[in-house]
Amino acid sequence: MFRNRSMLHDQIRRFASVCDLKLPSTSSRFINKKMNLIGMTLEDLRDELKRSTPHAKKYTALQIWQHMYRRGSTEFNDMPNISKDLRAELASKYEISYGEVKFDKTALDTTRKFLIGFNTRQDPRAIVETVIIPESKRSTLCVSSQIGCSLKCSFCHTGTQKLERSLTSGEVVGQYMIAASNCNDFPLVVENKKRTISNMVFMGQGEPLYNWRNVSKAVKILTDPEGLNWSKSKITISTSGVAPLIPKIATDLGVSLAISLHATNNSLRDILVPLNKTYPLEAVLEACRMYAYSMNHHHNSSHRRRITFEYVMLDHVNDSLSEARDLAKLLKQLPAHVNLIPFNPWPGSGYESTKMEKIEQFAQVVIDGGVHCTVRRPRGQDIMAACGQLKSSEEKKKNRC
């Protein structure tokens, strides 16, 4: 498919450091007086305490870490195994902050959506969306990686919002901590207690791989066995196709992968997903093969980890049965799972959703072609729960005031 495989290897070597990718700046414009411990790795925390409180015991960092991530503590006074004097000293230098819940609304189908702000008194635009999607056997948390988005996918409402900046690792982790706290998932140490939030997807605002440094650090915090101990198979990073970094999701993180595909040929995908002009289908699919190879050979998986290919169903745009056959041919040689997504219209989009009957027919053609395929059912429509819509509606209200 991608004839000169070495070209992609060269790109990956070139872009192995995110510094080469001209990513949006992730540095905060404003500095808080106290340093936030959320977003540090355990090793970062050890180094920080060694610098700032050298008289603290070697195991103090682990004690704080486990209070934060196993018990959900946000106050040092709630850490009784740390001395009173040290607790006071820590409180004078540090904070444990997840962010501010600006909006919390539950849909009729129990989908729950948060608007979360980060230091908004100084930066009012620093607001993102986080969504909890409950199902019968699991609940999935959809987190954002950037404030806004630069990719301008033509069917996506978030693409109409200007990219403000990338989130820090603490702001990514903070979204989970807010959701888990609101679901009473803490403390995690209670025997036989089942977590409400069982899966996590990076499918909110922004392109996660254009914030690789902070997203990868957040994933390492989430999966640290001394703390939150998330299973890597339960975390999925979704990308619109930043091909050079796709294999690193396997080699560096070992988590699941989803591709925002939406078309079976480059000419249409150039329109729907403009990033395709930089990384065309051939490059993206070759990167997926490299991801699959690494996952199968370096992570001791008992079964092949499927790659999810997201495909939004747009009426008379990409939903013909011939395109379903093309989709099956395109993905048949990969451990692929196609997720068909009915389009949720928004004002000015110019698109309409394919009728459900036709979506089911499309799915059956893909299945008959030898590729696993499911249909994602619309969720949270009464609170405008499609990606980006809640923030957009809140912004419009502010603009009218």
Tab-separated table of C-alpha atoms in Angstrom:
chain	number	residue	atom	x	y	z
A	1	MET	CA	0.000	0.000	0.000
A	2	PHE	CA	2.701	2.477	1.029
A	3	ARG	CA	5.358	1.389	-1.480
A	4	ASN	CA	8.371	3.144	-0.023
A	5	ARG	CA	8.127	2.045	3.584
A	6	SER	CA	11.492	3.617	4.363
A	7	MET	CA	9.984	7.051	3.648
A	8	LEU	CA	7.635	6.662	6.600
A	9	HIS	CA	10.466	5.329	8.794
A	10	ASP	CA	12.477	8.434	7.876
A	11	GLN	CA	9.519	10.640	8.800
A	12	ILE	CA	9.145	8.868	12.138
A	13	ARG	CA	12.827	9.309	12.941
A	14	ARG	CA	12.586	12.945	11.925
A	15	PHE	CA	9.487	13.596	14.009
A	16	ALA	CA	10.335	11.302	16.945
A	17	SER	CA	10.826	14.459	18.958
A	18	VAL	CA	7.634	16.492	19.121
A	19	CYS	CA	9.792	19.609	18.978
A	20	ASP	CA	10.105	19.014	15.214
A	21	LEU	CA	6.349	18.975	14.684
A	22	LYS	CA	5.748	22.704	15.270
A	23	LEU	CA	3.138	21.905	17.869
A	24	PRO	CA	1.133	24.632	19.621
A	25	SER	CA	2.813	25.924	22.747
A	26	THR	CA	1.822	24.094	25.910
A	27	SER	CA	3.378	26.539	28.322
A	28	SER	CA	0.942	28.356	30.560
A	29	ARG	CA	0.654	32.093	30.017
A	30	PHE	CA	0.116	32.646	33.696
A	31	ILE	CA	1.998	31.199	36.627
A	32	ASN	CA	0.178	30.314	39.838
A	33	LYS	CA	1.936	31.071	43.116
A	34	LYS	CA	1.642	27.435	44.138
A	35	MET	CA	2.825	24.560	41.987
A	36	ASN	CA	0.155	22.003	41.093
A	37	LEU	CA	1.128	18.413	41.865
A	38	ILE	CA	-1.486	17.018	39.453
A	39	GLY	CA	0.334	16.359	36.196
A	40	MET	CA	3.657	15.299	37.695
A	41	THR	CA	4.837	11.740	37.321
A	42	LEU	CA	5.867	9.946	40.493
A	43	GLU	CA	9.499	10.467	39.524
A	44	ASP	CA	8.833	14.196	38.976
A	45	LEU	CA	7.271	14.402	42.416
A	46	ARG	CA	10.255	12.682	44.040
A	47	ASP	CA	12.645	15.100	42.328
A	48	GLU	CA	10.545	18.111	43.298
A	49	LEU	CA	10.388	17.152	46.981
A	50	LYS	CA	14.108	16.414	47.018
A	51	ARG	CA	14.671	19.951	45.762
A	52	SER	CA	12.123	21.833	47.867
A	53	THR	CA	11.917	19.780	51.069
A	54	PRO	CA	15.174	17.821	51.379
A	55	HIS	CA	14.365	16.945	54.999
A	56	ALA	CA	11.292	14.921	53.869
A	57	LYS	CA	11.576	11.135	53.987
A	58	LYS	CA	12.326	9.249	50.782
A	59	TYR	CA	8.910	7.611	50.859
A	60	THR	CA	6.976	10.874	51.339
A	61	ALA	CA	6.498	11.324	47.571
A	62	LEU	CA	4.862	7.901	47.276
A	63	GLN	CA	2.621	8.669	50.265
A	64	ILE	CA	1.422	11.915	48.654
A	65	TRP	CA	1.024	10.211	45.281
A	66	GLN	CA	-1.165	7.469	46.711
A	67	HIS	CA	-3.272	9.925	48.689
A	68	MET	CA	-3.863	11.898	45.465
A	69	TYR	CA	-4.501	9.020	43.122
A	70	ARG	CA	-5.836	6.188	45.279
A	71	ARG	CA	-7.877	8.221	47.742
A	72	GLY	CA	-8.648	11.306	45.682
A	73	SER	CA	-7.250	13.659	48.339
A	74	THR	CA	-6.941	17.323	47.389
A	75	GLU	CA	-5.848	18.657	50.800
A	76	PHE	CA	-2.582	17.867	52.549
A	77	ASN	CA	-4.426	17.878	55.878
A	78	ASP	CA	-6.211	14.721	54.684
A	79	MET	CA	-2.882	12.844	54.658
A	80	PRO	CA	-2.507	11.643	58.278
A	81	ASN	CA	0.611	9.533	57.671
A	82	ILE	CA	2.556	12.738	56.890
A	83	SER	CA	3.702	14.859	59.827
A	84	LYS	CA	1.676	17.949	60.711
A	85	ASP	CA	4.615	20.302	60.155
A	86	LEU	CA	5.404	18.833	56.754
A	87	ARG	CA	1.745	19.006	55.734
A	88	ALA	CA	1.740	22.719	56.541
A	89	GLU	CA	4.957	23.251	54.588
A	90	LEU	CA	3.617	21.370	51.573
A	91	ALA	CA	0.369	23.364	51.667
A	92	SER	CA	2.357	26.604	51.562
A	93	LYS	CA	4.189	25.559	48.398
A	94	TYR	CA	1.865	23.272	46.467
A	95	GLU	CA	-1.742	22.659	45.518
A	96	ILE	CA	-3.675	19.642	44.265
A	97	SER	CA	-6.025	21.102	41.684
A	98	TYR	CA	-8.078	19.346	39.019
A	99	GLY	CA	-9.604	22.460	37.454
A	100	GLU	CA	-12.975	24.192	37.919
A	101	VAL	CA	-16.329	22.694	36.906
A	102	LYS	CA	-18.105	25.503	35.068
A	103	PHE	CA	-21.048	23.466	33.836
A	104	ASP	CA	-22.359	20.005	34.681
A	105	LYS	CA	-25.409	18.651	32.903
A	106	THR	CA	-26.913	15.189	32.489
A	107	ALA	CA	-28.897	14.182	29.402
A	108	LEU	CA	-32.084	12.141	29.389
A	109	ASP	CA	-30.035	9.067	28.424
A	110	THR	CA	-27.699	9.790	31.431
A	111	THR	CA	-24.798	11.027	29.303
A	112	ARG	CA	-23.073	13.601	31.491
A	113	LYS	CA	-21.128	16.556	30.185
A	114	PHE	CA	-18.743	18.866	32.050
A	115	LEU	CA	-17.302	22.210	31.058
A	116	ILE	CA	-13.984	22.418	32.884
A	117	GLY	CA	-11.974	25.608	33.250
A	118	PHE	CA	-8.312	26.039	34.110
A	119	ASN	CA	-7.354	29.265	35.874
A	120	THR	CA	-10.142	31.072	34.000
A	121	ARG	CA	-9.916	34.236	36.079
A	122	GLN	CA	-6.708	34.978	34.238
A	123	ASP	CA	-7.500	33.108	31.006
A	124	PRO	CA	-11.290	33.003	30.374
A	125	ARG	CA	-10.825	30.947	27.187
A	126	ALA	CA	-9.177	28.034	28.997
A	127	ILE	CA	-12.285	25.811	29.004
A	128	VAL	CA	-12.684	22.278	27.650
A	129	GLU	CA	-15.354	19.599	27.448
A	130	THR	CA	-15.335	16.213	29.153
A	131	VAL	CA	-18.111	13.658	28.682
A	132	ILE	CA	-19.109	10.527	30.618
A	133	ILE	CA	-20.958	8.055	28.398
A	134	PRO	CA	-22.611	5.328	30.506
A	135	GLU	CA	-23.498	1.963	28.995
A	136	SER	CA	-24.903	-1.239	30.429
A	137	LYS	CA	-21.537	-2.867	31.211
A	138	ARG	CA	-19.159	0.085	31.240
A	139	SER	CA	-18.842	3.876	31.312
A	140	THR	CA	-16.496	5.678	28.954
A	141	LEU	CA	-14.878	9.033	29.654
A	142	CYS	CA	-14.155	11.228	26.635
A	143	VAL	CA	-11.363	13.712	27.392
A	144	SER	CA	-9.944	16.687	25.489
A	145	SER	CA	-6.289	17.272	24.665
A	146	GLN	CA	-6.397	20.883	23.439
A	147	ILE	CA	-8.501	24.016	23.893
A	148	GLY	CA	-10.106	24.266	20.464
A	149	CYS	CA	-8.683	22.531	17.388
A	150	SER	CA	-6.505	23.424	14.407
A	151	LEU	CA	-7.531	20.619	12.038
A	152	LYS	CA	-10.788	22.109	10.693
A	153	CYS	CA	-12.444	18.818	9.736
A	154	SER	CA	-15.413	19.974	7.666
A	155	PHE	CA	-18.064	17.941	9.541
A	156	CYS	CA	-16.826	18.698	13.067
A	157	HIS	CA	-18.202	21.580	15.118
A	158	THR	CA	-15.065	21.725	17.254
A	159	GLY	CA	-13.153	22.481	14.049
A	160	THR	CA	-14.950	25.834	13.870
A	161	GLN	CA	-13.396	26.847	17.191
A	162	LYS	CA	-10.001	28.507	17.166
A	163	LEU	CA	-7.144	26.572	18.702
A	164	GLU	CA	-6.165	28.449	21.859
A	165	ARG	CA	-3.470	26.138	23.198
A	166	SER	CA	-2.618	22.576	24.133
A	167	LEU	CA	-3.493	21.271	27.571
A	168	THR	CA	-0.851	20.456	30.156
A	169	SER	CA	-0.523	16.911	31.482
A	170	GLY	CA	-2.177	18.116	34.696
A	171	GLU	CA	-5.152	19.505	32.788
A	172	VAL	CA	-5.586	16.199	30.962
A	173	VAL	CA	-5.367	14.141	34.168
A	174	GLY	CA	-7.549	16.697	35.943
A	175	GLN	CA	-10.463	15.928	33.616
A	176	TYR	CA	-10.406	12.310	34.740
A	177	MET	CA	-10.028	13.246	38.396
A	178	ILE	CA	-13.079	15.534	38.228
A	179	ALA	CA	-15.178	12.879	36.501
A	180	ALA	CA	-14.048	10.097	38.853
A	181	SER	CA	-14.666	12.237	41.930
A	182	ASN	CA	-18.160	13.140	40.735
A	183	CYS	CA	-18.857	9.428	40.167
A	184	ASN	CA	-17.644	8.558	43.687
A	185	ASP	CA	-14.883	6.344	42.317
A	186	PHE	CA	-12.544	7.354	45.145
A	187	PRO	CA	-11.118	5.861	47.235
A	188	LEU	CA	-9.863	3.166	44.883
A	189	VAL	CA	-8.486	1.099	47.759
A	190	VAL	CA	-11.864	-0.198	48.972
A	191	GLU	CA	-11.971	-3.976	48.499
A	192	ASN	CA	-14.261	-5.260	45.716
A	193	LYS	CA	-15.208	-1.705	44.758
A	194	LYS	CA	-15.856	-1.384	41.027
A	195	ARG	CA	-14.959	1.839	39.250
A	196	THR	CA	-17.804	3.643	37.531
A	197	ILE	CA	-15.502	4.967	34.790
A	198	SER	CA	-14.009	1.908	33.128
A	199	ASN	CA	-12.772	3.216	29.759
A	200	MET	CA	-11.157	6.401	28.532
A	201	VAL	CA	-10.927	7.841	25.016
A	202	PHE	CA	-8.981	10.856	23.802
A	203	MET	CA	-11.759	11.914	21.438
A	204	GLY	CA	-12.693	15.312	22.856
A	205	GLN	CA	-11.421	18.654	21.621
A	206	GLY	CA	-8.096	18.797	19.817
A	207	GLU	CA	-5.664	16.437	18.097
A	208	PRO	CA	-3.906	14.380	20.811
A	209	LEU	CA	-0.808	13.734	18.721
A	210	TYR	CA	-0.291	17.479	18.256
A	211	ASN	CA	0.088	17.521	22.050
A	212	TRP	CA	2.166	14.371	22.266
A	213	ARG	CA	4.444	15.420	25.113
A	214	ASN	CA	1.622	16.198	27.538
A	215	VAL	CA	-0.804	13.492	26.412
A	216	SER	CA	1.861	10.786	26.688
A	217	LYS	CA	2.873	12.060	30.120
A	218	ALA	CA	-0.779	12.040	31.226
A	219	VAL	CA	-1.182	8.446	30.031
A	220	LYS	CA	1.885	7.402	32.023
A	221	ILE	CA	0.381	9.005	35.136
A	222	LEU	CA	-2.974	7.308	34.542
A	223	THR	CA	-1.396	3.871	34.072
A	224	ASP	CA	1.155	4.069	36.905
A	225	PRO	CA	0.606	0.914	39.018
A	226	GLU	CA	1.383	2.823	42.241
A	227	GLY	CA	-1.549	5.164	41.658
A	228	LEU	CA	-4.560	5.126	39.353
A	229	ASN	CA	-3.308	1.898	37.734
A	230	TRP	CA	-5.397	2.166	34.573
A	231	SER	CA	-5.235	-0.828	32.241
A	232	LYS	CA	-3.537	0.242	29.011
A	233	SER	CA	-6.105	-1.660	26.969
A	234	LYS	CA	-8.855	0.560	28.447
A	235	ILE	CA	-7.319	3.816	27.164
A	236	THR	CA	-7.709	4.794	23.503
A	237	ILE	CA	-5.952	7.650	21.720
A	238	SER	CA	-7.814	8.850	18.648
A	239	THR	CA	-5.980	10.705	15.885
A	240	SER	CA	-6.981	12.250	12.586
A	241	GLY	CA	-3.839	10.702	11.137
A	242	VAL	CA	-0.557	12.219	12.361
A	243	ALA	CA	1.251	9.288	10.750
A	244	PRO	CA	4.803	9.730	12.129
A	245	LEU	CA	3.619	9.496	15.747
A	246	ILE	CA	1.098	6.647	15.399
A	247	PRO	CA	3.688	3.868	15.958
A	248	LYS	CA	4.839	5.633	19.160
A	249	ILE	CA	1.396	5.025	20.682
A	250	ALA	CA	2.435	1.360	20.694
A	251	THR	CA	6.154	1.604	21.437
A	252	ASP	CA	5.996	4.334	24.087
A	253	LEU	CA	2.557	3.850	25.665
A	254	GLY	CA	1.037	0.493	24.685
A	255	VAL	CA	-2.518	1.877	24.669
A	256	SER	CA	-5.284	1.398	22.110
A	257	LEU	CA	-5.531	3.338	18.848
A	258	ALA	CA	-8.417	4.878	16.933
A	259	ILE	CA	-8.201	6.563	13.530
A	260	SER	CA	-10.640	9.236	12.347
A	261	LEU	CA	-10.941	7.831	8.841
A	262	HIS	CA	-14.291	9.020	7.357
A	263	ALA	CA	-13.392	8.352	3.707
A	264	THR	CA	-11.965	5.573	1.549
A	265	ASN	CA	-10.040	7.721	-0.929
A	266	ASN	CA	-7.694	10.684	-0.703
A	267	SER	CA	-9.760	13.098	-2.786
A	268	LEU	CA	-12.748	12.948	-0.419
A	269	ARG	CA	-10.649	12.698	2.735
A	270	ASP	CA	-8.753	15.843	1.695
A	271	ILE	CA	-12.092	17.655	2.047
A	272	LEU	CA	-13.426	15.970	5.183
A	273	VAL	CA	-10.096	15.733	7.041
A	274	PRO	CA	-7.685	18.364	5.627
A	275	LEU	CA	-4.760	16.805	7.527
A	276	ASN	CA	-4.963	14.116	4.814
A	277	LYS	CA	-3.146	16.532	2.482
A	278	THR	CA	-0.122	16.214	4.772
A	279	TYR	CA	-0.490	12.544	5.703
A	280	PRO	CA	-2.515	10.723	3.011
A	281	LEU	CA	-4.321	7.439	3.518
A	282	GLU	CA	-1.356	5.338	2.387
A	283	ALA	CA	0.913	6.854	5.042
A	284	VAL	CA	-1.717	6.562	7.784
A	285	LEU	CA	-2.463	2.907	7.011
A	286	GLU	CA	1.236	2.040	6.878
A	287	ALA	CA	1.682	3.673	10.285
A	288	CYS	CA	-1.231	1.556	11.538
A	289	ARG	CA	0.555	-1.582	10.331
A	290	MET	CA	3.644	-0.530	12.271
A	291	TYR	CA	1.502	0.122	15.368
A	292	ALA	CA	-0.111	-3.324	15.055
A	293	TYR	CA	3.269	-5.008	14.607
A	294	SER	CA	4.700	-3.306	17.703
A	295	MET	CA	1.646	-4.122	19.814
A	296	ASN	CA	1.767	-7.782	18.827
A	297	HIS	CA	5.506	-8.233	19.307
A	298	HIS	CA	6.382	-6.007	22.257
A	299	HIS	CA	3.410	-6.013	24.611
A	300	ASN	CA	2.794	-9.747	25.085
A	301	SER	CA	-0.862	-9.414	24.093
A	302	SER	CA	-2.848	-12.614	24.350
A	303	HIS	CA	-4.890	-11.440	21.375
A	304	ARG	CA	-4.475	-8.909	18.596
A	305	ARG	CA	-5.440	-5.416	19.735
A	306	ARG	CA	-7.928	-4.074	17.215
A	307	ILE	CA	-7.499	-0.604	15.743
A	308	THR	CA	-10.774	1.332	15.710
A	309	PHE	CA	-11.525	3.209	12.500
A	310	GLU	CA	-14.123	5.918	13.043
A	311	TYR	CA	-16.351	6.665	10.063
A	312	VAL	CA	-18.974	9.427	10.314
A	313	MET	CA	-21.989	8.709	8.100
A	314	LEU	CA	-22.773	11.724	5.884
A	315	ASP	CA	-25.828	11.513	3.644
A	316	HIS	CA	-24.855	11.243	-0.052
A	317	VAL	CA	-21.233	12.063	0.751
A	318	ASN	CA	-19.458	8.900	1.951
A	319	ASP	CA	-22.278	6.427	2.581
A	320	SER	CA	-22.730	4.465	-0.651
A	321	LEU	CA	-22.577	0.671	-0.549
A	322	SER	CA	-19.658	0.767	-2.976
A	323	GLU	CA	-17.762	2.829	-0.413
A	324	ALA	CA	-18.630	0.199	2.189
A	325	ARG	CA	-17.015	-2.423	-0.045
A	326	ASP	CA	-13.983	-0.146	-0.562
A	327	LEU	CA	-13.725	0.317	3.200
A	328	ALA	CA	-13.617	-3.432	3.792
A	329	LYS	CA	-10.923	-3.886	1.132
A	330	LEU	CA	-8.876	-1.022	2.570
A	331	LEU	CA	-8.844	-2.423	6.107
A	332	LYS	CA	-9.019	-6.184	5.612
A	333	GLN	CA	-5.299	-6.733	6.164
A	334	LEU	CA	-5.344	-4.860	9.490
A	335	PRO	CA	-6.763	-5.877	12.895
A	336	ALA	CA	-9.555	-3.400	12.222
A	337	HIS	CA	-12.840	-2.546	13.897
A	338	VAL	CA	-14.997	-0.021	12.037
A	339	ASN	CA	-17.195	2.237	14.169
A	340	LEU	CA	-19.917	3.910	12.094
A	341	ILE	CA	-21.026	7.219	13.614
A	342	PRO	CA	-24.351	8.824	12.642
A	343	PHE	CA	-23.661	12.509	11.995
A	344	ASN	CA	-25.130	14.855	14.597
A	345	PRO	CA	-26.040	18.000	12.587
A	346	TRP	CA	-25.122	21.458	13.820
A	347	PRO	CA	-26.128	24.874	12.401
A	348	GLY	CA	-24.191	25.718	9.267
A	349	SER	CA	-22.553	22.320	8.892
A	350	GLY	CA	-23.945	21.707	5.413
A	351	TYR	CA	-24.215	17.977	6.098
A	352	GLU	CA	-27.035	15.642	7.078
A	353	SER	CA	-26.853	12.237	8.691
A	354	THR	CA	-27.408	9.066	6.739
A	355	LYS	CA	-30.688	7.359	7.647
A	356	MET	CA	-30.257	4.562	10.188
A	357	GLU	CA	-31.593	1.899	7.817
A	358	LYS	CA	-28.885	2.735	5.293
A	359	ILE	CA	-26.229	2.817	8.012
A	360	GLU	CA	-27.215	-0.735	8.985
A	361	GLN	CA	-26.935	-1.820	5.342
A	362	PHE	CA	-23.512	-0.156	5.085
A	363	ALA	CA	-22.386	-1.988	8.234
A	364	GLN	CA	-23.508	-5.336	6.879
A	365	VAL	CA	-21.522	-4.840	3.665
A	366	VAL	CA	-18.399	-4.091	5.723
A	367	ILE	CA	-19.000	-7.193	7.860
A	368	ASP	CA	-19.563	-9.318	4.741
A	369	GLY	CA	-16.216	-7.984	3.506
A	370	GLY	CA	-14.500	-9.569	6.491
A	371	VAL	CA	-14.088	-6.530	8.774
A	372	HIS	CA	-15.668	-6.205	12.210
A	373	CYS	CA	-18.143	-3.309	12.250
A	374	THR	CA	-20.522	-1.703	14.755
A	375	VAL	CA	-22.796	1.352	14.781
A	376	ARG	CA	-22.381	3.961	17.486
A	377	ARG	CA	-25.759	5.052	18.817
A	378	PRO	CA	-26.236	8.817	19.276
A	379	ARG	CA	-25.922	9.891	22.907
A	380	GLY	CA	-26.751	13.069	24.808
A	381	GLN	CA	-28.425	14.867	21.931
A	382	ASP	CA	-30.710	16.873	24.225
A	383	ILE	CA	-27.680	18.592	25.790
A	384	MET	CA	-25.891	19.023	22.434
A	385	ALA	CA	-23.413	16.316	23.337
A	386	ALA	CA	-21.728	16.015	19.966
A	387	CYS	CA	-18.064	16.927	20.204
A	388	GLY	CA	-17.629	20.665	20.725
A	389	GLN	CA	-21.270	21.659	20.747
A	390	LEU	CA	-21.758	22.390	24.439
A	391	LYS	CA	-18.890	24.842	24.598
A	392	SER	CA	-20.051	26.465	21.382
A	393	SER	CA	-23.546	26.994	22.766
A	394	GLU	CA	-22.140	28.497	25.978
A	395	GLU	CA	-19.899	30.822	23.981
A	396	LYS	CA	-22.853	32.005	21.921
A	397	LYS	CA	-24.778	32.783	25.112
A	398	LYS	CA	-21.849	34.842	26.396
A	399	ASN	CA	-21.583	36.684	23.088
A	400	ARG	CA	-25.268	37.626	23.248
A	401	CYS	CA	-24.960	39.018	26.780
